[in-house]
């Protein structure tokens, strides 16, 4: 239900914060300046979000094209059956 979805969202937000803090802490421990560390973190998250967006677009495009193709097949088979 709704509570389960909220719990999962909260879990993944906590995982993202832990990951971000880990990357930042590692960067600072390696004597990277805070500005460079934050820019690096921004690039990592930008690439991750871009990858998810492209994947989502790709999957939805395949599904939509498959449905359109299926509709054309069904429609053409109905026309043949009428004749």
CSV table of C-alpha atoms in Angstrom, one decimal, residues 20-68:
chain,number,residue,atom,x,y,z
A,20,UNK,CA,27.0,10.9,-1.0
A,21,UNK,CA,28.5,11.2,2.5
A,22,UNK,CA,30.8,8.3,1.8
A,23,UNK,CA,32.0,9.7,-1.5
A,24,UNK,CA,32.5,13.2,0.1
A,25,UNK,CA,34.4,11.8,3.1
A,26,UNK,CA,36.7,9.7,0.9
A,27,UNK,CA,37.4,12.7,-1.3
A,28,UNK,CA,38.3,14.9,1.7
A,29,UNK,CA,40.4,12.1,3.2
A,30,UNK,CA,42.4,12.1,-0.1
A,31,UNK,CA,43.1,15.8,0.4
A,32,UNK,CA,40.7,16.9,-2.3
A,33,UNK,CA,39.4,20.5,-1.8
A,34,UNK,CA,35.8,20.7,-0.7
A,35,UNK,CA,34.8,22.5,-3.9
A,36,UNK,CA,36.4,19.8,-6.1
A,37,UNK,CA,34.8,17.1,-3.9
A,38,UNK,CA,31.3,18.7,-4.3
A,39,UNK,CA,31.8,19.1,-8.1
A,40,UNK,CA,32.8,15.5,-8.3
A,41,UNK,CA,29.8,14.4,-6.3
A,42,UNK,CA,27.6,16.5,-8.6
A,43,UNK,CA,29.0,14.9,-11.7
A,44,UNK,CA,28.5,11.4,-10.2
A,45,UNK,CA,24.8,12.1,-9.5
A,46,UNK,CA,24.3,13.8,-12.8
A,47,UNK,CA,25.6,10.8,-14.7
A,48,UNK,CA,23.5,8.5,-12.5
A,49,UNK,CA,20.3,10.5,-13.1
A,50,UNK,CA,21.1,10.8,-16.9
A,51,UNK,CA,21.6,7.0,-17.1
A,52,UNK,CA,18.2,6.4,-15.4
A,53,UNK,CA,16.5,8.9,-17.6
A,54,UNK,CA,17.9,7.4,-20.8
A,55,UNK,CA,17.0,3.9,-19.6
A,56,UNK,CA,13.4,4.9,-18.7
A,57,UNK,CA,13.0,6.6,-22.1
A,58,UNK,CA,14.4,3.6,-23.9
A,59,UNK,CA,12.1,1.1,-22.1
A,60,UNK,CA,9.0,3.3,-22.6
A,61,UNK,CA,9.8,3.8,-26.3
A,62,UNK,CA,10.1,0.0,-26.8
A,63,UNK,CA,6.8,-0.6,-25.0
A,64,UNK,CA,5.0,2.1,-26.9
A,65,UNK,CA,6.4,0.9,-30.3
A,66,UNK,CA,5.5,-2.7,-29.5
A,67,UNK,CA,1.9,-1.7,-28.6
A,68,UNK,CA,1.5,0.3,-31.8
